[in-house]
mmCIF file of C-alpha atoms in Angstrom:
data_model
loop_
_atom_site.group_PDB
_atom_site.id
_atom_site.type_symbol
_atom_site.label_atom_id
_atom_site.label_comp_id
_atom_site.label_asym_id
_atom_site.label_seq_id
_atom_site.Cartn_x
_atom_site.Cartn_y
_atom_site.Cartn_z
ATOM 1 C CA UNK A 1 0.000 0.000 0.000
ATOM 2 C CA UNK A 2 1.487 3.229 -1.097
ATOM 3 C CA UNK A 3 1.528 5.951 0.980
ATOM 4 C CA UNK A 4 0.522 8.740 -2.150
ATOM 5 C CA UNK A 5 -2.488 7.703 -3.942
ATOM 6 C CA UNK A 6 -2.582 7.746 -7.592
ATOM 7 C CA UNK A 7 -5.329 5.901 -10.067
ATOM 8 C CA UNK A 8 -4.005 2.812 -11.379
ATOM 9 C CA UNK A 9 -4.587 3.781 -15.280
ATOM 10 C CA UNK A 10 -5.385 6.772 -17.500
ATOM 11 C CA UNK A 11 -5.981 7.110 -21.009
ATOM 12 C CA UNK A 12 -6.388 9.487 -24.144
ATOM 13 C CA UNK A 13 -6.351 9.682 -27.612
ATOM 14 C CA UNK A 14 -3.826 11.078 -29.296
ATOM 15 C CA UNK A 15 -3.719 15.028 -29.159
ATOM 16 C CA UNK A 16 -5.579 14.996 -25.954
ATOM 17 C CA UNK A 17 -5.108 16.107 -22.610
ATOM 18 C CA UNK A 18 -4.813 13.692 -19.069
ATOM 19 C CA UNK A 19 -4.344 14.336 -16.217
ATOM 20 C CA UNK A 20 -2.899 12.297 -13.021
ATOM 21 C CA UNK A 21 -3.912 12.497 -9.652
ATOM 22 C CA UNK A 22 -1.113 12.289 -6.775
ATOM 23 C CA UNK A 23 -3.068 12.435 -2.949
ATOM 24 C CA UNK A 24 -1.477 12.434 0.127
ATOM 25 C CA UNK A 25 -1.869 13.380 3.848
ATOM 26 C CA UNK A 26 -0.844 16.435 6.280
ATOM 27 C CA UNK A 27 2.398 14.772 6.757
ATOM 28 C CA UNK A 28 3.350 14.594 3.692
ATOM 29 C CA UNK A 29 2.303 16.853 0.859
ATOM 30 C CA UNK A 30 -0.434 18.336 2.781
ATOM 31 C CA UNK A 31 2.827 19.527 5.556
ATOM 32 C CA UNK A 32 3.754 21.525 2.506
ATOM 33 C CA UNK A 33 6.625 19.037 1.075
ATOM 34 C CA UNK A 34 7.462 19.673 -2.829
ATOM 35 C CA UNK A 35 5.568 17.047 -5.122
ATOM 36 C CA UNK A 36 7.791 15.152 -7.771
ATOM 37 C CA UNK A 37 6.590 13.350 -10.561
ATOM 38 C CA UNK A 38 8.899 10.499 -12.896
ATOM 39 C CA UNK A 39 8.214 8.791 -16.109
ATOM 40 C CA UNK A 40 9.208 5.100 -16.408
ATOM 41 C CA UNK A 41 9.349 3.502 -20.056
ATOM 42 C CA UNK A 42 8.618 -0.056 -20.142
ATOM 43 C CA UNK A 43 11.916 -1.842 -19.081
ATOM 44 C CA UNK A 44 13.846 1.675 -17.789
ATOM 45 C CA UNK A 45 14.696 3.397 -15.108
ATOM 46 C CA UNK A 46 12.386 6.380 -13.642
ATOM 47 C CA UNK A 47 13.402 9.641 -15.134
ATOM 48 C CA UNK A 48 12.920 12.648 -13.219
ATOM 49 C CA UNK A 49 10.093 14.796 -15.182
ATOM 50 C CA UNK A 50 8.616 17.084 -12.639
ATOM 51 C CA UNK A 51 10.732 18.645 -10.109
ATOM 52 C CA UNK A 52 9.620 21.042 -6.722
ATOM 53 C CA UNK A 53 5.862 20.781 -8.338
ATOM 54 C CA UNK A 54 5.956 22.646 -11.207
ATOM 55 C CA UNK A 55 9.519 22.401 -12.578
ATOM 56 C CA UNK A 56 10.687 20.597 -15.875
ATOM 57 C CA UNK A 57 14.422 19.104 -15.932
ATOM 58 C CA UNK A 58 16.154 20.701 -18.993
ATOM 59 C CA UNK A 59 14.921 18.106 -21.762
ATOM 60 C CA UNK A 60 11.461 18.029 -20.898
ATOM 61 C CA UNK A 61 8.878 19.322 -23.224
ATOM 62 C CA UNK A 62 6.282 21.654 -22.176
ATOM 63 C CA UNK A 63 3.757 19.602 -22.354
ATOM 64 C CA UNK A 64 4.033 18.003 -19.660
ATOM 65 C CA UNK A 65 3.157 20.440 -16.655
ATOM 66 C CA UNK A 66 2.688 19.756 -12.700
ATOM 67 C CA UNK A 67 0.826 21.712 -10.209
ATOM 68 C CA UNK A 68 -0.176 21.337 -6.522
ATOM 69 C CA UNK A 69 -2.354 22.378 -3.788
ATOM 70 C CA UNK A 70 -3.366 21.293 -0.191
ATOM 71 C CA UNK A 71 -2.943 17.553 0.431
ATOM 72 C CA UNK A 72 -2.752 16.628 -3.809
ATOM 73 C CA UNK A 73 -0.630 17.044 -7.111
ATOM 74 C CA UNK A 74 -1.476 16.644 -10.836
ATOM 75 C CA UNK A 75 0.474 15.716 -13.298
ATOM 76 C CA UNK A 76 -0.963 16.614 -16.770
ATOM 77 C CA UNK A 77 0.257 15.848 -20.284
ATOM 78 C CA UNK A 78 -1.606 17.907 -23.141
ATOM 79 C CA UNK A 79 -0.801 16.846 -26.787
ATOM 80 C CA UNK A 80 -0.707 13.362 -26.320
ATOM 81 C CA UNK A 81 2.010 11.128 -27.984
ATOM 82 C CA UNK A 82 2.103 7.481 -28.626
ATOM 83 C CA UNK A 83 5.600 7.764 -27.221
ATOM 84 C CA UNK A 84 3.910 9.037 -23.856
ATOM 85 C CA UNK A 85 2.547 5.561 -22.673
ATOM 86 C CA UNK A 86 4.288 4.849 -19.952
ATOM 87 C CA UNK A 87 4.150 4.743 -15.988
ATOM 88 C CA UNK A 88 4.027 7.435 -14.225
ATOM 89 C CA UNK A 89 5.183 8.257 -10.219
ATOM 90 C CA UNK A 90 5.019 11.090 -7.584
ATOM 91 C CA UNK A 91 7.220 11.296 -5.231
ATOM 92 C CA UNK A 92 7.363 13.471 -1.780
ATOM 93 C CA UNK A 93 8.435 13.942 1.905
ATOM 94 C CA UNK A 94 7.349 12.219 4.496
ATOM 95 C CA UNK A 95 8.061 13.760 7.780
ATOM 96 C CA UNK A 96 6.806 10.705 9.875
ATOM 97 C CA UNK A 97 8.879 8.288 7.948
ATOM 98 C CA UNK A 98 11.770 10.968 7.517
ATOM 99 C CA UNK A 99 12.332 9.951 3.653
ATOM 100 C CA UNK A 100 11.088 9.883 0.733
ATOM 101 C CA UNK A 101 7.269 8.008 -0.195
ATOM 102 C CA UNK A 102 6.246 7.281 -3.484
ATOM 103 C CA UNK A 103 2.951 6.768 -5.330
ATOM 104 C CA UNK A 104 1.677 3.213 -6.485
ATOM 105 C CA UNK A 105 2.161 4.561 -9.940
ATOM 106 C CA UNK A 106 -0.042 5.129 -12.857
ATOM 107 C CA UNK A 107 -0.427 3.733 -16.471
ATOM 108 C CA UNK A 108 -0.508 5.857 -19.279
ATOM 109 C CA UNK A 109 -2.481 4.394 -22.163
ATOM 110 C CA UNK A 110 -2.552 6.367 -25.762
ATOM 111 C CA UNK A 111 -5.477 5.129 -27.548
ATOM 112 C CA UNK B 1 27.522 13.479 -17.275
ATOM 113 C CA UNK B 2 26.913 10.917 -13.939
ATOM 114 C CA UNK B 3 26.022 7.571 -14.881
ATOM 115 C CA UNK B 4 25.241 4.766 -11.900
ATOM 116 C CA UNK B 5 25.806 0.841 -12.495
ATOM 117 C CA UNK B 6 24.415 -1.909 -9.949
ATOM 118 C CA UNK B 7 25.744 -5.113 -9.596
ATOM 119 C CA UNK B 8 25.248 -7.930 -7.211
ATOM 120 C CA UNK B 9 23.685 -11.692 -6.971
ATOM 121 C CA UNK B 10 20.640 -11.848 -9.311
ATOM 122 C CA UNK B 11 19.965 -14.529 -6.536
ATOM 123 C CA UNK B 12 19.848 -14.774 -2.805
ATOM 124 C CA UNK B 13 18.606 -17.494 -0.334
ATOM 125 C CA UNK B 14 16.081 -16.761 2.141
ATOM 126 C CA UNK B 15 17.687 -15.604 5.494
ATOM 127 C CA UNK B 16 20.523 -14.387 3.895
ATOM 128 C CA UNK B 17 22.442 -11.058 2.910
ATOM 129 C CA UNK B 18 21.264 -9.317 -0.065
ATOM 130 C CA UNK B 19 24.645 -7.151 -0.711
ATOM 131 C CA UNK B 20 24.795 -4.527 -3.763
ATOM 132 C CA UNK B 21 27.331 -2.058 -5.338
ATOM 133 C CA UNK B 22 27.155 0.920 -7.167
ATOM 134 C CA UNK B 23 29.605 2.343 -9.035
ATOM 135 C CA UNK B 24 29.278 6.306 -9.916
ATOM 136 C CA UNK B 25 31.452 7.504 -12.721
ATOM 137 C CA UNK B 26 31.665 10.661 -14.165
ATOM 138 C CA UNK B 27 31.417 12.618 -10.777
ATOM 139 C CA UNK B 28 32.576 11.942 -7.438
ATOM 140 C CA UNK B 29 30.159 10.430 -4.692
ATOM 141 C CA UNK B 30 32.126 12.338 -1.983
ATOM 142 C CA UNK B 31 31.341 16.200 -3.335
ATOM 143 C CA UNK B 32 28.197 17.792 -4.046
ATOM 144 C CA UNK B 33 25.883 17.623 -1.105
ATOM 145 C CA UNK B 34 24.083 15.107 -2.451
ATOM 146 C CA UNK B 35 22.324 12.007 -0.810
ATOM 147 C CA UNK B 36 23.350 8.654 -2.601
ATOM 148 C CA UNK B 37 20.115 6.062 -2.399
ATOM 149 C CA UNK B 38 18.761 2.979 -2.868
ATOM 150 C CA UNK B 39 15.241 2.707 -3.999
ATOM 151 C CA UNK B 40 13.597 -1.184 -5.066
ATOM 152 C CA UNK B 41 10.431 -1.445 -7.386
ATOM 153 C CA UNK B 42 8.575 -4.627 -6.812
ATOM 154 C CA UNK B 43 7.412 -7.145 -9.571
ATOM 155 C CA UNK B 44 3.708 -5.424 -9.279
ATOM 156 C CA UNK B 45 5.346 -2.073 -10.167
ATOM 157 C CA UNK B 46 5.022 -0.298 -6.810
ATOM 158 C CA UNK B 47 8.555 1.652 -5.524
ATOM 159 C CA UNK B 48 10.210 2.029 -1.675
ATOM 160 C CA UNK B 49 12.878 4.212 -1.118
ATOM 161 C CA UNK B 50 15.271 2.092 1.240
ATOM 162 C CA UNK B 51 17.602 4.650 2.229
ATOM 163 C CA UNK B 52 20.366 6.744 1.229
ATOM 164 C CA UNK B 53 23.588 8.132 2.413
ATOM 165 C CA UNK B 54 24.751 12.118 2.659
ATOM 166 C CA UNK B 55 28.483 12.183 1.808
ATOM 167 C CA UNK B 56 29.351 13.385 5.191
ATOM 168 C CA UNK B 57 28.218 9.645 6.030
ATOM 169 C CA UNK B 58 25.032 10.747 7.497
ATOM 170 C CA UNK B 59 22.252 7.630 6.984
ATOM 171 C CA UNK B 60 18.744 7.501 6.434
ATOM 172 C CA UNK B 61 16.542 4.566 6.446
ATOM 173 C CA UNK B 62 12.757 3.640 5.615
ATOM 174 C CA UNK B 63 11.840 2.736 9.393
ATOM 175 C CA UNK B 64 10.201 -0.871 8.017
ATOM 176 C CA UNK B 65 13.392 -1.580 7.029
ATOM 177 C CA UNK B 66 15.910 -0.045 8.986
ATOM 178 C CA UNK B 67 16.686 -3.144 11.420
ATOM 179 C CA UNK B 68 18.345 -5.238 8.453
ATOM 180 C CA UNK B 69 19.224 -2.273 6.183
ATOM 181 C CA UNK B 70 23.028 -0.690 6.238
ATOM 182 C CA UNK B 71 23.917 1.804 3.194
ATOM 183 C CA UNK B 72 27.704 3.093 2.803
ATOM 184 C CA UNK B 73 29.765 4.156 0.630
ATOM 185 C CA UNK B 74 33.823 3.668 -0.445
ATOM 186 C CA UNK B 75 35.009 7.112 -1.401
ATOM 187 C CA UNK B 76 38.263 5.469 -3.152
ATOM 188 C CA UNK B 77 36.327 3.686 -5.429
ATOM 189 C CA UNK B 78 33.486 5.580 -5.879
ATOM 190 C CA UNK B 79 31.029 3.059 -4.641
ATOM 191 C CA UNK B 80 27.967 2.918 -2.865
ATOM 192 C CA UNK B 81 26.843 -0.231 -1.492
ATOM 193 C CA UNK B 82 23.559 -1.833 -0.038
ATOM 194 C CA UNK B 83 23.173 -4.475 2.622
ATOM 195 C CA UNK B 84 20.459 -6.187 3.455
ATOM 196 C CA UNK B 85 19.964 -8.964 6.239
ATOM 197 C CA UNK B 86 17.362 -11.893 6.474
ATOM 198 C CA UNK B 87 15.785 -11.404 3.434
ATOM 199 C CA UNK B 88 12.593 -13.274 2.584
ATOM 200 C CA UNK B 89 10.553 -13.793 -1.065
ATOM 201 C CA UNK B 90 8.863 -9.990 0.386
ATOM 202 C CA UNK B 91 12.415 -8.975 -0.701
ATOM 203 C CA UNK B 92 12.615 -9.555 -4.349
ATOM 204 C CA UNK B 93 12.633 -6.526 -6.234
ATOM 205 C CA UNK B 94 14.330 -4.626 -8.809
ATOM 206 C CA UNK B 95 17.139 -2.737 -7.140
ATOM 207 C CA UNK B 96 18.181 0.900 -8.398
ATOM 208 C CA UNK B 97 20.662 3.485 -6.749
ATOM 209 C CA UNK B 98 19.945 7.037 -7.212
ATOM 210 C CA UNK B 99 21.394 10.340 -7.152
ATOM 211 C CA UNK B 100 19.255 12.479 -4.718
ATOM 212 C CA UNK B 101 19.455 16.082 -4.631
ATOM 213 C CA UNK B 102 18.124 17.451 -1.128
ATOM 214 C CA UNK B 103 16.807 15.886 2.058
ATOM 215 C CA UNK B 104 13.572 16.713 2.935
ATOM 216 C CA UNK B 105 12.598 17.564 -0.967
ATOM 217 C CA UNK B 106 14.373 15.265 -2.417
ATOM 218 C CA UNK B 107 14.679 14.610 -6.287
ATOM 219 C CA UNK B 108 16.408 11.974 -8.113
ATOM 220 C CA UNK B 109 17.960 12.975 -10.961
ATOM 221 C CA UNK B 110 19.668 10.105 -11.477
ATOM 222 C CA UNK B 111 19.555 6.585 -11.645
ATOM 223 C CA UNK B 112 20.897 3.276 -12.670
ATOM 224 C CA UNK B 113 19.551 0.723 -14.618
ATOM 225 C CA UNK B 114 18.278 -1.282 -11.971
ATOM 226 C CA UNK B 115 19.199 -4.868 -11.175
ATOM 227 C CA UNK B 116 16.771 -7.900 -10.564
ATOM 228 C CA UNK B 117 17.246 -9.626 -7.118
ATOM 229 C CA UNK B 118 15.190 -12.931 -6.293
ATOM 230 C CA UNK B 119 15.000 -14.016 -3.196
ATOM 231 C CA UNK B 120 14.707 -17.912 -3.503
ATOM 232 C CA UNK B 121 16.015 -21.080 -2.006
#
């Protein structure tokens, strides 16, 4: 059981928009702890794609765009690509574990 | 540009010691602030950060696992390692090290490829 809460699969068409839920709890993103979000191709590593909420790693193209408020995040990716399927993780603080907590993760289908 | 490598048994008996390496090239794992981790995905996709190490030698554990867990690192060869006592089949995972960037917020910028551990008699 992860301790962020994200839906277990989204989908779009191409050149649509998703979104992805990240929930948490007052002591973790609700406490006010950044929110980041990674990308994992099938048979990769996680690559850092959201930083400190709303921050792209030089690379990353604008679509993809993160925001946050009270105890959730959102990760959304406009212009959908084929080569956007993938699995997708948030990542914050947790100040009663005193490390880092992850989401369960969340399938990105393009239709 | 850093670049992280595992290695370590593919294969470990139950009770035993799960023990990794990492070897960082292209920086050094004794400058930049940075905390030096160890994060496992299991087979059902679902990721635990295990710990990491500040390079002052500062140590930080996930409390569930902190009894069997030690993380260090060898400054002269660039290595991190990963310890893990009286594993069980709970234990199988996919193993990555990771640069982390900050404590309290923080990011991991980089990673290895990840190596497959099974825990299995």
């Amino acid at each position: 059981q992860s301790v962020l809460t994200q839906p277990p699969s989204v989908s779009g068409a191409p050149g649509q928009r998703v979104t992805i839920s990240c929930t948490g709890s007052s002591s973790n993103i609700g406490a006010g702890y950044d929110v980041h979000w990674y990308q994992q191709l099938p048979g990769t590593a996680p690559k850092l794609l959201i930083y400190g909420n709303s921050n792209r790693p030089s690379g990353v193209p604008d679509r993809f765009s993160g925001s946050k408020s009270a105890t959730s995040a959102s990760l959304a990716i406009s212009g959908l690509q084929a080569e956007d399927e993938a699995d997708y993780y948030c990542q914050s603080y947790d100040s009663s574990l005193s490390g880092s907590v992850f989401g369960g993760g969340t399938k990105l289908t393009v239709l | 540009q850093v670049q992280l490598q595992e290695s370590g048994p593919g294969l470990v008996k139950p009770s035993q010691t799960l023990s990794l390496t990492c070897t960082v090239t292209g920086g050094s794992i004794s400058s930049g602030g940075y905390y030096w981790s160890w994060i496992r995905q299991y087979p059902g996709k679902g990721l635990e950060w295990i710990g990491y190490i500040h390079y002052s030698g500062s140590t930080y554990y996930n409390p569930s696992l902190k009894s069997r867990v030690t993380i260090s690192v060898d400054t002269s060869k660039n290595q991190l390692s990963l310890k893990l006592t009286s594993v069980t089949a709970a234990d199988t995972a996919v193993y990555y090290c990771a640069r982390g960037v900050g404590h309290v917020d923080a990011t991991y910028n980089y990673w290895g490829q990840g190596t497959l551990v099974t825990v299995s008699s």
